[in-house]
PDB file as gemmi writes it, atoms N, CA and C in Angstrom:
CRYST1    1.000    1.000    1.000  90.00  90.00  90.00 P 1                      
ATOM      1  N   UNK A   1       0.805  -1.162   0.009  1.00  0.00           N  
ATOM      2  CA  UNK A   1      -0.022   0.027  -0.188  1.00  0.00           C  
ATOM      3  C   UNK A   1       1.111   1.156   0.107  1.00  0.00           C  
ATOM      4  N   UNK A   2       0.558   2.213  -0.960  1.00  0.00           N  
ATOM      5  CA  UNK A   2       1.435   3.180  -1.070  1.00  0.00           C  
ATOM      6  C   UNK A   2       0.840   4.600  -0.485  1.00  0.00           C  
ATOM      7  N   UNK A   3       1.935   5.079   0.471  1.00  0.00           N  
ATOM      8  CA  UNK A   3       1.485   6.179   1.436  1.00  0.00           C  
ATOM      9  C   UNK A   3       1.861   7.603   0.622  1.00  0.00           C  
ATOM     10  N   UNK A   4       0.921   8.511   0.402  1.00  0.00           N  
ATOM     11  CA  UNK A   4       1.250   9.979  -0.155  1.00  0.00           C  
ATOM     12  C   UNK A   4       1.572  10.823   1.234  1.00  0.00           C  
ATOM     13  N   UNK A   5       2.759  11.441   1.048  1.00  0.00           N  
ATOM     14  CA  UNK A   5       3.229  12.385   1.906  1.00  0.00           C  
ATOM     15  C   UNK A   5       3.136  13.964   1.323  1.00  0.00           C  
ATOM     16  N   UNK A   6       2.979  14.855   2.395  1.00  0.00           N  
ATOM     17  CA  UNK A   6       3.267  16.295   1.980  1.00  0.00           C  
ATOM     18  C   UNK A   6       4.131  16.978   3.118  1.00  0.00           C  
ATOM     19  N   UNK A   7       4.936  17.856   2.436  1.00  0.00           N  
ATOM     20  CA  UNK A   7       5.775  18.449   3.371  1.00  0.00           C  
ATOM     21  C   UNK A   7       5.325  19.950   3.776  1.00  0.00           C  
ATOM     22  N   UNK A   8       5.395  20.253   5.119  1.00  0.00           N  
ATOM     23  CA  UNK A   8       4.673  21.566   5.323  1.00  0.00           C  
ATOM     24  C   UNK A   8       5.796  22.767   4.881  1.00  0.00           C  
ATOM     25  N   UNK A   9       5.422  23.615   4.108  1.00  0.00           N  
ATOM     26  CA  UNK A   9       6.217  25.102   3.626  1.00  0.00           C  
ATOM     27  C   UNK A   9       6.143  25.930   4.636  1.00  0.00           C  
ATOM     28  N   UNK A  10       5.353  25.827   5.852  1.00  0.00           N  
ATOM     29  CA  UNK A  10       5.144  26.885   6.729  1.00  0.00           C  
ATOM     30  C   UNK A  10       6.302  27.135   7.876  1.00  0.00           C  
ATOM     31  N   UNK A  11       7.409  26.555   7.695  1.00  0.00           N  
ATOM     32  CA  UNK A  11       8.635  26.816   8.400  1.00  0.00           C  
ATOM     33  C   UNK A  11       8.894  25.620   9.280  1.00  0.00           C  
ATOM     34  N   UNK A  12       8.146  24.604   9.639  1.00  0.00           N  
ATOM     35  CA  UNK A  12       8.382  23.333  10.474  1.00  0.00           C  
ATOM     36  C   UNK A  12       9.103  22.465   9.485  1.00  0.00           C  
ATOM     37  N   UNK A  13       8.947  22.222   8.203  1.00  0.00           N  
ATOM     38  CA  UNK A  13       9.461  21.224   7.387  1.00  0.00           C  
ATOM     39  C   UNK A  13       9.092  20.003   7.864  1.00  0.00           C  
ATOM     40  N   UNK A  14       8.259  19.749   8.693  1.00  0.00           N  
ATOM     41  CA  UNK A  14       7.457  18.459   8.931  1.00  0.00           C  
ATOM     42  C   UNK A  14       7.017  17.638   7.473  1.00  0.00           C  
ATOM     43  N   UNK A  15       6.706  16.323   7.673  1.00  0.00           N  
ATOM     44  CA  UNK A  15       6.382  15.554   6.662  1.00  0.00           C  
ATOM     45  C   UNK A  15       5.040  14.905   7.322  1.00  0.00           C  
ATOM     46  N   UNK A  16       3.871  15.106   6.613  1.00  0.00           N  
ATOM     47  CA  UNK A  16       2.434  14.391   6.956  1.00  0.00           C  
ATOM     48  C   UNK A  16       1.882  13.475   6.148  1.00  0.00           C  
ATOM     49  N   UNK A  17       1.157  12.364   6.610  1.00  0.00           N  
ATOM     50  CA  UNK A  17       0.265  11.448   5.699  1.00  0.00           C  
ATOM     51  C   UNK A  17      -0.638  12.467   4.921  1.00  0.00           C  
ATOM     52  N   UNK A  18      -0.844  12.421   3.547  1.00  0.00           N  
ATOM     53  CA  UNK A  18      -1.882  13.448   3.012  1.00  0.00           C  
ATOM     54  C   UNK A  18      -3.329  12.981   3.587  1.00  0.00           C  
ATOM     55  N   UNK A  19      -3.409  11.863   3.665  1.00  0.00           N  
ATOM     56  CA  UNK A  19      -4.665  10.994   4.069  1.00  0.00           C  
ATOM     57  C   UNK A  19      -5.315  11.792   5.378  1.00  0.00           C  
ATOM     58  N   UNK A  20      -4.074  11.625   6.571  1.00  0.00           N  
ATOM     59  CA  UNK A  20      -4.363  12.236   8.017  1.00  0.00           C  
ATOM     60  C   UNK A  20      -4.354  13.673   8.036  1.00  0.00           C  
ATOM     61  N   UNK A  21      -4.036  14.499   6.966  1.00  0.00           N  
ATOM     62  CA  UNK A  21      -4.106  16.032   7.272  1.00  0.00           C  
ATOM     63  C   UNK A  21      -5.791  16.187   6.295  1.00  0.00           C  
ATOM     64  N   UNK A  22      -6.118  15.329   5.578  1.00  0.00           N  
ATOM     65  CA  UNK A  22      -7.578  15.729   4.965  1.00  0.00           C  
ATOM     66  C   UNK A  22      -7.190  15.940   3.427  1.00  0.00           C  
ATOM     67  N   UNK A  23      -5.823  15.677   2.758  1.00  0.00           N  
ATOM     68  CA  UNK A  23      -5.819  16.031   1.626  1.00  0.00           C  
ATOM     69  C   UNK A  23      -5.937  14.888   0.552  1.00  0.00           C  
ATOM     70  N   UNK A  24      -5.861  15.074  -0.644  1.00  0.00           N  
ATOM     71  CA  UNK A  24      -5.887  14.132  -1.523  1.00  0.00           C  
ATOM     72  C   UNK A  24      -4.811  14.366  -2.690  1.00  0.00           C  
ATOM     73  N   UNK A  25      -4.346  13.428  -3.231  1.00  0.00           N  
ATOM     74  CA  UNK A  25      -3.299  13.892  -4.153  1.00  0.00           C  
ATOM     75  C   UNK A  25      -3.840  14.839  -5.492  1.00  0.00           C  
ATOM     76  N   UNK A  26      -4.754  14.771  -5.873  1.00  0.00           N  
ATOM     77  CA  UNK A  26      -5.651  15.208  -6.838  1.00  0.00           C  
ATOM     78  C   UNK A  26      -5.977  16.690  -6.431  1.00  0.00           C  
ATOM     79  N   UNK A  27      -5.672  17.201  -5.043  1.00  0.00           N  
ATOM     80  CA  UNK A  27      -6.305  18.520  -4.451  1.00  0.00           C  
ATOM     81  C   UNK A  27      -5.055  19.376  -4.410  1.00  0.00           C  
ATOM     82  N   UNK A  28      -3.858  18.690  -4.514  1.00  0.00           N  
ATOM     83  CA  UNK A  28      -2.799  19.432  -4.274  1.00  0.00           C  
ATOM     84  C   UNK A  28      -1.694  19.401  -5.298  1.00  0.00           C  
ATOM     85  N   UNK A  29      -1.514  20.369  -6.129  1.00  0.00           N  
ATOM     86  CA  UNK A  29      -0.157  20.117  -7.185  1.00  0.00           C  
ATOM     87  C   UNK A  29       1.019  20.376  -6.268  1.00  0.00           C  
ATOM     88  N   UNK A  30       2.220  19.783  -7.191  1.00  0.00           N  
ATOM     89  CA  UNK A  30       3.516  19.906  -6.679  1.00  0.00           C  
ATOM     90  C   UNK A  30       4.014  21.254  -6.241  1.00  0.00           C  
ATOM     91  N   UNK A  31       3.610  22.243  -7.141  1.00  0.00           N  
ATOM     92  CA  UNK A  31       3.976  23.703  -6.709  1.00  0.00           C  
ATOM     93  C   UNK A  31       3.283  24.389  -5.651  1.00  0.00           C  
ATOM     94  N   UNK A  32       1.998  23.720  -5.135  1.00  0.00           N  
ATOM     95  CA  UNK A  32       1.289  24.216  -4.089  1.00  0.00           C  
ATOM     96  C   UNK A  32       1.786  24.523  -2.945  1.00  0.00           C  
ATOM     97  N   UNK A  33       1.765  25.252  -2.132  1.00  0.00           N  
ATOM     98  CA  UNK A  33       2.377  25.108  -0.854  1.00  0.00           C  
ATOM     99  C   UNK A  33       1.217  24.584   0.266  1.00  0.00           C  
ATOM    100  N   UNK A  34       1.688  23.879   1.249  1.00  0.00           N  
ATOM    101  CA  UNK A  34       1.043  23.283   2.160  1.00  0.00           C  
ATOM    102  C   UNK A  34       1.402  23.837   3.595  1.00  0.00           C  
ATOM    103  N   UNK A  35       0.726  24.450   4.547  1.00  0.00           N  
ATOM    104  CA  UNK A  35       1.153  25.021   5.609  1.00  0.00           C  
ATOM    105  C   UNK A  35       0.450  24.060   6.738  1.00  0.00           C  
ATOM    106  N   UNK A  36       0.942  23.494   7.841  1.00  0.00           N  
ATOM    107  CA  UNK A  36       0.298  22.663   8.516  1.00  0.00           C  
ATOM    108  C   UNK A  36      -0.285  23.396   9.748  1.00  0.00           C  
ATOM    109  N   UNK A  37      -1.040  23.060  10.741  1.00  0.00           N  
ATOM    110  CA  UNK A  37      -2.122  23.584  11.295  1.00  0.00           C  
ATOM    111  C   UNK A  37      -1.158  24.019  12.612  1.00  0.00           C  
ATOM    112  N   UNK A  38      -0.211  23.536  12.863  1.00  0.00           N  
ATOM    113  CA  UNK A  38       0.812  24.124  13.925  1.00  0.00           C  
ATOM    114  C   UNK A  38       1.422  25.267  13.384  1.00  0.00           C  
ATOM    115  N   UNK A  39       2.020  25.429  12.272  1.00  0.00           N  
ATOM    116  CA  UNK A  39       2.210  26.654  11.762  1.00  0.00           C  
ATOM    117  C   UNK A  39       1.223  27.615  11.453  1.00  0.00           C  
ATOM    118  N   UNK A  40       0.040  27.355  10.882  1.00  0.00           N  
ATOM    119  CA  UNK A  40      -0.893  28.122  10.894  1.00  0.00           C  
ATOM    120  C   UNK A  40      -1.086  28.763  12.119  1.00  0.00           C  
ATOM    121  N   UNK A  41      -1.468  28.074  13.404  1.00  0.00           N  
ATOM    122  CA  UNK A  41      -1.505  28.474  14.730  1.00  0.00           C  
ATOM    123  C   UNK A  41      -0.592  29.645  15.040  1.00  0.00           C  
ATOM    124  N   UNK A  42       0.868  29.149  14.657  1.00  0.00           N  
ATOM    125  CA  UNK A  42       1.752  29.850  15.315  1.00  0.00           C  
ATOM    126  C   UNK A  42       1.666  31.426  14.656  1.00  0.00           C  
ATOM    127  N   UNK A  43       1.421  31.439  13.126  1.00  0.00           N  
ATOM    128  CA  UNK A  43       1.319  32.453  12.497  1.00  0.00           C  
ATOM    129  C   UNK A  43       0.364  33.468  12.813  1.00  0.00           C  
ATOM    130  N   UNK A  44      -0.888  32.828  13.070  1.00  0.00           N  
ATOM    131  CA  UNK A  44      -1.968  33.596  13.706  1.00  0.00           C  
ATOM    132  C   UNK A  44      -1.679  34.108  15.033  1.00  0.00           C  
ATOM    133  N   UNK A  45      -1.048  33.563  16.189  1.00  0.00           N  
ATOM    134  CA  UNK A  45      -0.979  34.064  17.337  1.00  0.00           C  
ATOM    135  C   UNK A  45       0.598  35.206  17.262  1.00  0.00           C  
ATOM    136  N   UNK A  46       0.918  35.246  16.273  1.00  0.00           N  
ATOM    137  CA  UNK A  46       2.165  36.149  15.937  1.00  0.00           C  
ATOM    138  C   UNK A  46       1.524  37.434  15.757  1.00  0.00           C  
ATOM    139  N   UNK A  47       0.297  37.480  15.028  1.00  0.00           N  
ATOM    140  CA  UNK A  47      -0.288  38.522  14.700  1.00  0.00           C  
ATOM    141  C   UNK A  47      -1.097  39.396  15.451  1.00  0.00           C  
TER     142      UNK A  47                                                      
END                                                                             
């Protein structure tokens, strides 16, 4: 069974299973940025 991964572009550079973060390969192009919830929360609390 193949597992698709996505890397966070928000600063932590963490890797996440696409299924676990609610994404599908068809929804996210290679050049699209993915920002994980931790980085989104950190960015919102900094403003």
